[in-house]
Amino acid sequence: MASAIAIITSRKQRKLSWNSLCILLLTILIVSLCIGGIAPQKVSAHTSLTSAVPAANAELEQAPSSVILTFNERLEDGVYYIKVFDSKQKPVTDSKAKLNASRTVVQLDLPKLTTGNYLVTYHVISADGHPVEGTYLFSLGQSISQQPGGIPSNADLTFTGLSQEFGVLDMVNYLSRILYFITMLLFTGWVIWLRFGLGNIGNVRPMLEGWAVQLQRAYLLVFLLFMFTHIYAMVGNGGPEAMADLFTSTGIGYIWLGSLALSLLGFIVLYRNPWMDVVWVALLWVFKSLNGHAAAFAPQSQTIVLDVIHMAAAALWMGGLLMLLVLWRSNKEEAKVFFPRFSSIALASIALLTLSGVFIVLIFLPDIRYLVETQWGKMLLVKSALVLLVVLTGLTLRILYRKRTLEKVTYLLRVDAVLALLIACIVGIFTYLTPLPANEPLYWHVMGEKIHMTTQITPNVPGVNDITVKVWLPEKLGKPKQVLLKLRNAGTPEIAPIEVPLSFTTEDEKAFEESYNMKKHTYKARGAYLPYPGYWDIEIRVMDSNDDETVYQKQIRLY
């Protein structure tokens, strides 16, 4: 009788445990949907510079009154700057840049500039908390290729790491981000399993609670390291004032402070009430979502919901796997009881990870071909392959467990743990990369025996662009009889080419520009003649006064 009562009690406890875990997953989903409902509904894709005045590599006759940079999405207020340096590396002004009301345009007023080359460098923070910076040149009253007086030749210049694409600071940033991501998932997943997943496993609970405390401490230390290593990237060369602005005037600063406060609060509120623990963990996931790509892609509410669900599934899998490994090493009998419970939830978590991941990719990437054209996409493909290995490993584990071949189970558990860490490392890296390829301004120059041609398209993005076509002909031939520019989208052959209305201009005549012993003729246009992404065929036809026609063709790709 006592044995029967024990069996019935055990089954009831197990049923209660499963019900609690199902209720937990449902609660996470509802909380995520509620958060998505109150989140802003409109935000653009990843931040990029869409317009610069003066433009990169511009050769000006008249001094500009300001530098105006336009971005494709709202920027963080507080930590941003534009600096302009002359050829002697001296700043031309001490004035501060200003952000417009829509927070998409940064402007720096300039004093009267003299002839020479100038360097523009800028630093802003995007809506998803990533620093965006760049540097370009323009010249005034001379060619940008002309060596200014008093400047040493290239042989005399020494560079200290500026040309390196991946430095020590980048390595530290990536490492801290990876550790932050791993410890957050392990700790939050451990808390959920400790509260709802143990069922009638009671003998080892004190030991598991001790692990929870150690994981909590590790998470806090790694989060502080993450903040410290990323502050420099956020502030740039802004100094102490920019650092103060980071935490008092920017969304990313508020998110960091909120995450820190929540992390410290965890030492007080956790392990007192199960559902209080759920709220605390869910808030931590939300703060992480607000500090990433999910906060920078429209529709923001859906991306944040998907990201929270994605993290919840990952935490349940990784936290549960770590708990199983700890139990397997310390108490195999309890581990055998825990294994079936974890196996089912892990399989469901992987399925949820895959489903939410697919939806996230469809939102992030307007063209699925970007998967093989960007570092972000290639790393995602590697991650997908590792997830497939995890599924195969998990299915094999279930089979071996039923056959009671424990030695092979131990080996495959370690393999599963290594795969989990590799996936977390990849996620920690590609969350720091932009999913979208970058567009570059077009500079296309073709030399010929009797004619030269240059075409420039700036910024060379879908939408409004400045187009310049320059033609050099022998002076005796005079002005070209006709210059035509046609743009055809290669993906839609049924649509006729767009003929760009080029206007002849004399504003671009510069005495310092190379003439090739010929007469230059300049044509310009501005408009949305490249209206959408894809491959575009450029065709330029130049007919001289002798009715001799020269045709130029080139294909470009817009993202």
Coordinates of C-alpha atoms in Angstrom, one line a residue:
M1 CA 0.0 0.0 0.0
A2 CA 2.8 2.4 0.9
S3 CA 4.5 1.6 -2.3
A4 CA 1.4 2.3 -4.3
I5 CA 0.8 5.6 -2.6
A6 CA 4.4 6.6 -3.3
I7 CA 4.0 5.8 -7.0
I8 CA 0.8 7.8 -7.2
T9 CA 2.4 10.7 -5.4
S10 CA 5.4 10.6 -7.7
R11 CA 3.1 10.7 -10.8
K12 CA 1.2 13.6 -9.4
Q13 CA 4.3 15.5 -8.7
R14 CA 5.6 14.8 -12.2
K15 CA 2.3 15.9 -13.7
L16 CA 2.4 19.0 -11.6
S17 CA 6.0 19.7 -12.8
W18 CA 5.1 19.3 -16.4
N19 CA 2.0 21.5 -16.0
S20 CA 4.1 24.2 -14.3
L21 CA 6.6 24.1 -17.1
C22 CA 3.9 24.4 -19.8
I23 CA 2.3 27.3 -17.9
L24 CA 5.8 28.9 -17.7
L25 CA 6.3 28.7 -21.5
L26 CA 2.8 30.1 -22.1
T27 CA 3.5 32.9 -19.7
I28 CA 6.8 33.8 -21.5
L29 CA 4.9 33.9 -24.8
I30 CA 2.1 36.1 -23.3
V31 CA 4.6 38.5 -21.7
S32 CA 6.5 38.8 -25.0
L33 CA 3.3 39.5 -26.9
C34 CA 2.3 42.2 -24.3
I35 CA 5.7 43.8 -24.6
G36 CA 5.4 43.7 -28.4
G37 CA 2.0 45.4 -28.2
I38 CA 3.3 48.4 -26.3
A39 CA 6.6 48.8 -28.3
P40 CA 7.0 51.4 -31.0
Q41 CA 5.7 50.2 -34.3
K42 CA 8.1 51.9 -36.7
V43 CA 11.8 51.8 -36.9
S44 CA 14.1 51.5 -39.9
A45 CA 16.7 48.8 -40.7
H46 CA 20.3 48.9 -39.7
T47 CA 21.8 52.4 -39.5
S48 CA 23.8 53.6 -42.5
L49 CA 24.9 56.9 -43.9
T50 CA 22.6 57.8 -46.9
S51 CA 23.9 61.3 -47.7
A52 CA 27.0 63.4 -47.0
V53 CA 27.5 67.1 -47.8
P54 CA 30.2 67.6 -48.9
A55 CA 30.2 64.2 -50.4
A56 CA 33.1 61.8 -50.0
N57 CA 36.0 62.6 -52.4
A58 CA 34.3 65.8 -53.5
E59 CA 36.5 68.4 -55.1
L60 CA 35.0 71.8 -54.3
E61 CA 35.5 75.3 -55.8
Q62 CA 33.6 77.1 -53.0
A63 CA 34.0 76.5 -49.3
P64 CA 31.2 74.6 -47.6
S65 CA 29.4 76.3 -44.7
S66 CA 28.8 73.0 -42.9
V67 CA 29.1 69.3 -43.0
I68 CA 25.7 67.6 -43.1
L69 CA 25.3 63.8 -42.6
T70 CA 22.0 62.1 -43.1
F71 CA 21.3 58.6 -41.8
N72 CA 18.5 56.2 -42.6
E73 CA 17.2 55.8 -39.1
R74 CA 17.0 57.7 -35.8
L75 CA 20.1 58.1 -33.8
E76 CA 20.8 58.1 -30.1
D77 CA 20.9 61.6 -28.7
G78 CA 24.0 62.6 -26.6
V79 CA 26.9 60.6 -27.9
Y80 CA 27.6 61.8 -31.5
Y81 CA 30.1 64.1 -33.2
I82 CA 31.6 65.3 -36.4
K83 CA 35.2 66.4 -36.6
V84 CA 36.9 68.1 -39.5
F85 CA 40.7 68.2 -39.8
D86 CA 43.0 70.0 -42.2
S87 CA 46.1 68.7 -43.9
K88 CA 48.1 69.4 -40.7
Q89 CA 45.8 67.2 -38.6
K90 CA 44.4 70.3 -36.8
P91 CA 40.6 70.6 -36.2
V92 CA 39.1 73.4 -38.2
T93 CA 36.6 74.2 -35.5
D94 CA 35.8 73.6 -31.8
S95 CA 32.1 73.8 -32.4
K96 CA 29.8 70.9 -31.5
A97 CA 27.7 69.1 -34.1
K98 CA 23.9 69.4 -33.8
L99 CA 21.2 66.7 -34.2
N100 CA 18.0 67.7 -36.0
A101 CA 14.5 67.2 -34.5
S102 CA 13.9 63.9 -36.3
R103 CA 17.3 62.7 -35.1
T104 CA 18.4 61.5 -38.5
V105 CA 20.7 64.4 -39.6
V106 CA 23.9 65.6 -37.9
Q107 CA 25.3 69.0 -38.9
L108 CA 28.5 70.7 -38.0
D109 CA 28.9 74.4 -38.9
L110 CA 32.3 75.3 -40.4
P111 CA 34.4 78.5 -40.4
K112 CA 35.7 79.8 -43.7
L113 CA 38.0 77.1 -45.1
T114 CA 41.1 77.7 -47.2
T115 CA 42.5 75.7 -50.1
G116 CA 43.5 72.2 -49.2
N117 CA 42.4 68.7 -48.4
Y118 CA 40.1 68.0 -45.4
L119 CA 39.3 64.9 -43.5
V120 CA 35.8 64.4 -42.0
T121 CA 35.3 61.8 -39.3
Y122 CA 32.0 61.1 -37.6
H123 CA 30.7 58.9 -34.7
V124 CA 27.0 58.1 -33.9
I125 CA 25.1 55.4 -32.1
S126 CA 22.3 53.6 -33.9
A127 CA 18.9 52.7 -32.4
D128 CA 20.1 49.1 -31.8
G129 CA 23.0 50.4 -29.7
H130 CA 25.8 49.8 -32.2
P131 CA 28.4 52.5 -32.8
V132 CA 28.5 53.7 -36.4
E133 CA 31.5 55.7 -37.5
G134 CA 33.4 56.6 -40.7
T135 CA 35.9 58.9 -42.3
Y136 CA 36.2 60.4 -45.7
L137 CA 38.0 63.2 -47.6
F138 CA 37.1 66.2 -49.6
S139 CA 39.2 69.0 -51.2
L140 CA 38.8 72.7 -51.7
G141 CA 40.4 74.5 -54.6
Q142 CA 42.6 71.6 -55.6
S143 CA 42.4 68.0 -56.7
I144 CA 42.0 65.5 -53.9
S145 CA 45.0 63.6 -55.3
Q146 CA 47.2 66.7 -55.1
Q147 CA 49.8 66.5 -52.3
P148 CA 49.4 69.6 -50.0
G149 CA 52.5 71.6 -49.2
G150 CA 54.3 70.7 -46.0
I151 CA 53.0 67.1 -46.0
P152 CA 55.5 64.3 -46.2
S153 CA 55.4 61.7 -48.9
N154 CA 53.8 58.3 -48.4
A155 CA 57.3 56.8 -47.8
D156 CA 57.7 59.1 -44.7
L157 CA 54.3 58.2 -43.2
T158 CA 54.0 55.6 -40.4
F159 CA 50.7 54.1 -39.4
T160 CA 50.1 52.3 -36.2
G161 CA 47.4 49.8 -36.7
L162 CA 44.9 52.0 -38.5
S163 CA 44.8 49.6 -41.4
Q164 CA 44.2 46.5 -39.3
E165 CA 40.6 45.2 -39.7
F166 CA 40.6 43.2 -36.4
G167 CA 42.5 44.6 -33.5
V168 CA 43.0 43.7 -29.9
L169 CA 40.0 45.9 -28.8
D170 CA 37.8 44.2 -31.3
M171 CA 38.9 40.8 -30.0
V172 CA 38.1 41.9 -26.4
N173 CA 34.7 43.2 -27.4
Y174 CA 33.8 40.0 -29.2
L175 CA 35.0 37.9 -26.3
S176 CA 33.1 39.9 -23.7
R177 CA 29.9 39.8 -25.8
I178 CA 30.3 36.0 -26.2
L179 CA 30.8 35.5 -22.5
Y180 CA 27.9 37.8 -21.7
F181 CA 25.6 35.9 -24.0
I182 CA 26.6 32.5 -22.7
T183 CA 26.4 33.3 -19.0
M184 CA 23.0 35.1 -19.4
L185 CA 21.5 32.0 -21.2
L186 CA 23.0 29.5 -18.7
F187 CA 21.9 31.5 -15.6
T188 CA 18.4 32.4 -16.7
G189 CA 17.8 28.8 -18.0
W190 CA 19.1 27.4 -14.8
V191 CA 16.7 29.5 -12.7
I192 CA 13.7 28.3 -14.7
W193 CA 14.7 24.7 -14.5
L194 CA 15.5 25.0 -10.7
R195 CA 12.0 26.5 -10.2
F196 CA 9.9 24.4 -12.5
G197 CA 11.8 21.5 -13.9
L198 CA 13.1 19.4 -11.0
G199 CA 9.8 17.8 -10.0
N200 CA 10.4 15.2 -7.3
I201 CA 14.2 15.5 -7.5
G202 CA 14.9 16.8 -4.0
N203 CA 18.1 15.3 -2.8
V204 CA 20.4 17.4 -5.0
R205 CA 18.4 20.7 -4.8
P206 CA 20.8 22.4 -2.3
M207 CA 23.7 21.6 -4.5
L208 CA 21.9 23.0 -7.6
E209 CA 20.9 26.1 -5.6
G210 CA 24.6 26.6 -4.8
W211 CA 25.3 26.4 -8.6
A212 CA 22.6 29.0 -9.2
V213 CA 24.3 31.5 -6.9
Q214 CA 27.7 30.9 -8.6
L215 CA 26.1 31.4 -12.0
Q216 CA 24.5 34.6 -10.9
R217 CA 27.8 36.0 -9.7
A218 CA 29.5 35.0 -12.9
Y219 CA 26.8 36.7 -14.9
L220 CA 27.1 39.9 -13.0
L221 CA 30.9 40.0 -13.4
V222 CA 30.7 39.2 -17.1
F223 CA 28.0 41.9 -17.6
L224 CA 30.2 44.5 -16.0
L225 CA 33.1 43.4 -18.2
F226 CA 30.8 43.6 -21.2
M227 CA 29.8 47.2 -20.3
F228 CA 33.4 48.2 -19.6
T229 CA 34.8 46.9 -22.9
H230 CA 32.0 48.4 -25.0
I231 CA 32.1 51.9 -23.4
Y232 CA 35.1 53.0 -25.5
A233 CA 33.5 51.8 -28.7
M234 CA 30.3 53.8 -27.8
V235 CA 32.1 57.0 -26.7
G236 CA 34.9 57.0 -29.3
N237 CA 37.1 60.1 -28.9
G238 CA 34.3 62.0 -27.1
G239 CA 36.0 62.0 -23.7
P240 CA 34.5 62.2 -20.2
E241 CA 31.6 64.4 -21.4
A242 CA 30.6 61.8 -24.0
M243 CA 30.8 59.1 -21.4
A244 CA 28.4 61.1 -19.1
D245 CA 26.1 61.7 -22.1
L246 CA 26.1 57.9 -22.8
F247 CA 24.4 57.1 -19.5
T248 CA 22.2 60.2 -19.2
S249 CA 21.1 60.9 -22.8
T250 CA 21.0 57.7 -24.8
G251 CA 18.7 54.7 -25.0
I252 CA 21.6 52.3 -24.9
G253 CA 22.9 53.9 -21.7
Y254 CA 19.5 53.6 -20.0
I255 CA 19.3 50.0 -21.1
W256 CA 22.7 49.2 -19.6
L257 CA 21.8 51.0 -16.3
G258 CA 18.5 49.2 -16.2
S259 CA 20.1 45.8 -16.9
L260 CA 22.7 46.5 -14.2
A261 CA 20.0 47.5 -11.7
L262 CA 18.0 44.4 -12.5
S263 CA 21.0 42.2 -12.2
L264 CA 21.8 43.6 -8.7
L265 CA 18.1 43.4 -7.7
G266 CA 18.3 39.7 -8.5
F267 CA 20.4 39.0 -5.4
I268 CA 17.4 40.3 -3.4
V269 CA 14.2 39.1 -5.2
L270 CA 15.3 35.7 -6.7
Y271 CA 14.3 32.4 -5.1
R272 CA 11.5 33.9 -3.0
N273 CA 8.6 33.4 -5.4
P274 CA 8.6 31.2 -8.5
W275 CA 6.6 33.6 -10.6
M276 CA 8.6 36.6 -9.4
D277 CA 11.6 34.7 -10.8
V278 CA 9.9 34.3 -14.1
V279 CA 9.2 38.1 -14.3
W280 CA 12.8 38.8 -13.4
V281 CA 14.2 36.5 -16.1
A282 CA 11.7 37.8 -18.7
L283 CA 12.8 41.4 -18.0
L284 CA 16.4 40.4 -18.4
W285 CA 15.6 38.9 -21.8
V286 CA 13.7 42.0 -22.8
F287 CA 16.6 44.3 -21.9
K288 CA 18.9 42.1 -24.0
S289 CA 16.5 42.4 -26.9
L290 CA 16.4 46.1 -26.7
N291 CA 20.2 46.1 -27.0
G292 CA 20.5 44.4 -30.3
H293 CA 19.3 44.0 -33.9
A294 CA 15.7 43.4 -32.7
A295 CA 15.5 47.1 -31.7
A296 CA 16.6 48.3 -35.1
F297 CA 14.3 46.4 -37.5
A298 CA 10.7 47.1 -38.4
P299 CA 8.2 46.1 -37.2
Q300 CA 10.0 46.5 -33.9
S301 CA 7.3 44.9 -31.7
Q302 CA 7.4 41.6 -33.7
T303 CA 11.2 41.5 -33.7
I304 CA 11.4 42.0 -30.0
V305 CA 8.8 39.3 -29.4
L306 CA 10.6 36.9 -31.6
D307 CA 13.9 37.7 -30.0
V308 CA 12.6 37.1 -26.5
I309 CA 11.0 33.8 -27.5
H310 CA 14.3 32.9 -29.2
M311 CA 16.3 33.6 -26.1
A312 CA 13.8 31.8 -23.8
A313 CA 14.1 28.6 -25.9
A314 CA 17.9 28.9 -26.0
A315 CA 18.1 29.5 -22.2
L316 CA 15.9 26.4 -21.5
W317 CA 18.1 24.3 -23.7
M318 CA 21.5 25.5 -22.5
G319 CA 20.5 25.9 -18.8
G320 CA 18.9 22.5 -18.8
L321 CA 21.9 20.9 -20.5
L322 CA 24.3 22.3 -18.0
M323 CA 22.1 21.1 -15.2
L324 CA 22.0 17.6 -16.7
L325 CA 25.8 17.6 -17.0
V326 CA 26.2 18.6 -13.4
L327 CA 23.7 15.9 -12.2
W328 CA 25.3 13.3 -14.5
R329 CA 28.7 14.0 -12.8
S330 CA 27.5 14.2 -9.2
N331 CA 24.5 11.9 -9.0
K332 CA 23.7 9.6 -11.9
E333 CA 20.5 8.3 -10.4
E334 CA 19.0 11.7 -10.2
A335 CA 20.4 12.5 -13.6
K336 CA 18.5 9.5 -15.0
V337 CA 15.3 10.8 -13.6
F338 CA 16.0 14.3 -15.0
F339 CA 17.1 13.1 -18.5
P340 CA 13.6 12.3 -20.0
R341 CA 12.2 15.6 -18.7
F342 CA 15.1 17.6 -20.2
S343 CA 15.2 15.7 -23.5
S344 CA 11.5 16.5 -24.3
I345 CA 11.9 20.2 -23.4
A346 CA 15.2 20.4 -25.2
L347 CA 13.6 19.0 -28.4
A348 CA 10.7 21.5 -28.1
S349 CA 13.2 24.3 -27.4
I350 CA 15.2 23.5 -30.6
A351 CA 12.1 23.5 -32.6
L352 CA 11.0 26.8 -31.2
L353 CA 14.6 28.2 -31.8
T354 CA 14.4 27.1 -35.4
L355 CA 10.9 28.5 -36.0
S356 CA 11.6 31.9 -34.4
G357 CA 15.0 32.1 -36.1
V358 CA 13.4 31.6 -39.5
F359 CA 10.9 34.4 -38.9
I360 CA 13.7 36.7 -37.6
V361 CA 15.8 36.1 -40.7
L362 CA 12.8 36.8 -43.0
I363 CA 12.4 40.1 -41.2
F364 CA 16.1 41.0 -41.1
L365 CA 16.9 40.1 -44.7
P366 CA 14.9 41.6 -47.6
D367 CA 16.7 39.2 -50.0
I368 CA 17.4 35.7 -48.8
R369 CA 20.5 35.7 -51.1
Y370 CA 22.2 38.0 -48.6
L371 CA 22.8 34.8 -46.5
V372 CA 25.8 34.0 -48.8
E373 CA 26.9 37.6 -49.4
T374 CA 27.5 38.8 -45.9
Q375 CA 29.5 37.7 -42.9
W376 CA 26.3 37.7 -40.8
G377 CA 24.6 35.4 -43.3
K378 CA 27.6 33.0 -43.6
M379 CA 27.9 32.7 -39.8
L380 CA 24.1 32.1 -39.6
L381 CA 24.5 29.2 -42.1
V382 CA 27.3 27.7 -39.9
K383 CA 25.0 28.1 -36.9
S384 CA 22.2 26.3 -38.7
A385 CA 24.6 23.4 -39.5
L386 CA 25.5 23.2 -35.8
V387 CA 21.8 23.2 -34.8
L388 CA 21.3 20.3 -37.2
L389 CA 24.1 18.4 -35.5
V390 CA 22.5 19.2 -32.1
V391 CA 19.2 17.7 -33.3
L392 CA 21.0 14.5 -34.5
T393 CA 22.9 14.3 -31.3
G394 CA 19.7 14.8 -29.3
L395 CA 17.9 12.0 -31.2
T396 CA 20.8 9.7 -30.8
L397 CA 21.0 10.5 -27.0
R398 CA 17.3 9.5 -26.6
I399 CA 17.9 6.2 -28.4
L400 CA 21.0 5.4 -26.4
Y401 CA 19.3 6.3 -23.1
R402 CA 16.5 3.9 -23.8
K403 CA 19.0 1.2 -24.4
R404 CA 20.8 2.1 -21.2
T405 CA 24.2 2.5 -22.9
L406 CA 25.4 5.1 -20.4
E407 CA 29.0 5.4 -21.5
K408 CA 27.9 6.6 -25.0
V409 CA 25.4 8.8 -23.3
T410 CA 28.1 10.5 -21.3
Y411 CA 30.2 11.1 -24.5
L412 CA 27.3 12.5 -26.5
L413 CA 26.3 14.8 -23.6
R414 CA 29.7 16.3 -23.8
V415 CA 29.4 16.7 -27.6
D416 CA 26.1 18.4 -27.1
A417 CA 27.6 20.8 -24.7
V418 CA 30.4 21.7 -27.1
L419 CA 27.9 22.3 -29.9
A420 CA 25.9 24.5 -27.6
L421 CA 29.0 26.6 -26.7
L422 CA 29.9 26.9 -30.4
I423 CA 26.4 28.1 -31.3
A424 CA 26.5 30.6 -28.4
C425 CA 29.9 31.9 -29.6
I426 CA 28.6 32.4 -33.1
V427 CA 25.5 34.2 -31.9
G428 CA 27.7 36.4 -29.7
I429 CA 29.7 37.4 -32.7
F430 CA 27.1 37.9 -35.4
T431 CA 24.9 39.9 -33.1
Y432 CA 27.7 42.5 -33.5
L433 CA 27.5 42.4 -37.3
T434 CA 25.0 44.0 -39.6
P435 CA 22.8 41.5 -41.5
L436 CA 22.7 43.8 -44.5
P437 CA 25.5 44.4 -47.0
A438 CA 26.9 47.9 -47.3
N439 CA 26.5 50.0 -50.4
E440 CA 29.5 51.9 -51.7
P441 CA 29.5 55.1 -53.9
L442 CA 30.2 54.3 -57.5
Y443 CA 33.3 55.7 -59.2
W444 CA 33.6 54.3 -62.7
H445 CA 36.3 55.7 -65.0
V446 CA 37.2 54.4 -68.5
M447 CA 40.2 55.6 -70.5
G448 CA 40.2 55.6 -74.3
E449 CA 42.3 56.9 -77.2
K450 CA 39.9 59.6 -78.3
I451 CA 37.4 59.8 -75.4
H452 CA 37.5 59.3 -71.6
M453 CA 34.4 58.8 -69.4
T454 CA 33.8 59.0 -65.7
T455 CA 30.5 58.2 -63.9
Q456 CA 29.9 58.8 -60.3
I457 CA 26.8 57.8 -58.3
T458 CA 26.6 59.0 -54.7
P459 CA 25.6 57.5 -52.2
N460 CA 24.7 54.7 -54.6
V461 CA 21.7 53.4 -52.6
P462 CA 18.1 52.6 -53.4
G463 CA 16.4 55.9 -53.6
V464 CA 17.7 59.4 -54.3
N465 CA 21.2 59.7 -55.7
D466 CA 23.5 62.3 -57.2
I467 CA 24.7 61.2 -60.6
T468 CA 27.6 62.8 -62.5
V469 CA 28.8 61.9 -65.9
K470 CA 32.0 63.4 -67.2
V471 CA 33.2 63.1 -70.8
W472 CA 36.6 64.2 -72.2
L473 CA 36.8 64.8 -76.0
P474 CA 39.4 66.5 -78.2
E475 CA 38.8 70.2 -78.1
K476 CA 38.3 70.4 -81.9
L477 CA 35.2 68.2 -81.6
G478 CA 33.5 70.5 -79.2
K479 CA 30.6 69.5 -77.0
P480 CA 29.1 66.0 -77.4
K481 CA 26.1 65.9 -79.6
Q482 CA 24.4 63.6 -77.2
V483 CA 25.0 61.9 -73.8
L484 CA 22.5 59.3 -72.7
L485 CA 22.4 57.4 -69.4
K486 CA 20.0 54.4 -69.1
L487 CA 19.4 52.3 -66.0
R488 CA 17.7 48.9 -66.3
N489 CA 16.9 46.6 -63.4
A490 CA 18.4 43.2 -64.4
G491 CA 15.8 41.3 -62.4
T492 CA 12.8 42.7 -64.3
P493 CA 13.5 42.5 -68.0
E494 CA 9.9 43.3 -68.8
I495 CA 10.4 46.8 -67.5
A496 CA 11.9 49.2 -69.9
P497 CA 15.1 51.0 -69.0
I498 CA 14.9 54.3 -67.1
E499 CA 16.4 57.2 -69.1
V500 CA 18.1 59.6 -66.7
P501 CA 17.6 63.3 -67.7
L502 CA 21.2 64.5 -67.6
S503 CA 21.7 68.3 -67.5
F504 CA 24.9 69.9 -68.9
T505 CA 26.7 72.0 -66.3
T506 CA 29.7 74.2 -66.2
E507 CA 29.8 74.4 -62.4
D508 CA 32.2 71.5 -62.1
E509 CA 35.0 73.1 -64.2
K510 CA 38.3 73.0 -62.1
A511 CA 41.6 74.2 -63.3
F512 CA 43.4 71.7 -61.1
E513 CA 41.6 68.6 -62.5
E514 CA 43.4 66.4 -65.0
S515 CA 42.4 67.3 -68.6
Y516 CA 44.0 64.5 -70.5
N517 CA 44.8 67.2 -73.1
M518 CA 41.1 67.2 -73.9
K519 CA 38.0 69.3 -73.1
K520 CA 35.9 68.1 -70.3
H521 CA 32.1 68.1 -70.4
T522 CA 30.0 67.5 -67.3
Y523 CA 26.4 66.3 -67.0
K524 CA 24.5 65.9 -63.7
A525 CA 21.2 64.5 -62.4
R526 CA 19.6 64.0 -59.0
G527 CA 16.6 61.8 -58.3
A528 CA 15.3 58.4 -57.4
Y529 CA 16.4 56.7 -60.6
L530 CA 17.6 53.7 -58.7
P531 CA 14.3 53.1 -56.9
Y532 CA 14.9 49.6 -55.4
P533 CA 17.6 47.1 -54.5
G534 CA 19.0 44.5 -56.9
Y535 CA 21.3 44.3 -59.9
W536 CA 21.2 47.3 -62.2
D537 CA 22.7 47.6 -65.7
I538 CA 24.2 51.0 -66.5
E539 CA 24.4 52.0 -70.1
I540 CA 26.1 55.3 -71.2
R541 CA 26.0 56.4 -74.9
V542 CA 28.2 59.4 -76.0
M543 CA 27.9 60.7 -79.5
D544 CA 30.4 63.3 -80.7
S545 CA 30.0 66.0 -83.3
N546 CA 31.1 63.5 -86.0
D547 CA 28.3 61.2 -85.1
D548 CA 30.7 58.6 -83.7
E549 CA 29.1 56.9 -80.8
T550 CA 30.8 55.2 -77.9
V551 CA 28.9 52.9 -75.6
Y552 CA 29.8 52.0 -72.0
Q553 CA 28.1 49.2 -70.0
K554 CA 28.5 48.2 -66.4
Q555 CA 26.4 46.2 -63.9
I556 CA 26.2 47.3 -60.2
R557 CA 24.4 45.8 -57.2
L558 CA 22.4 47.8 -54.7
Y559 CA 21.5 46.4 -51.3

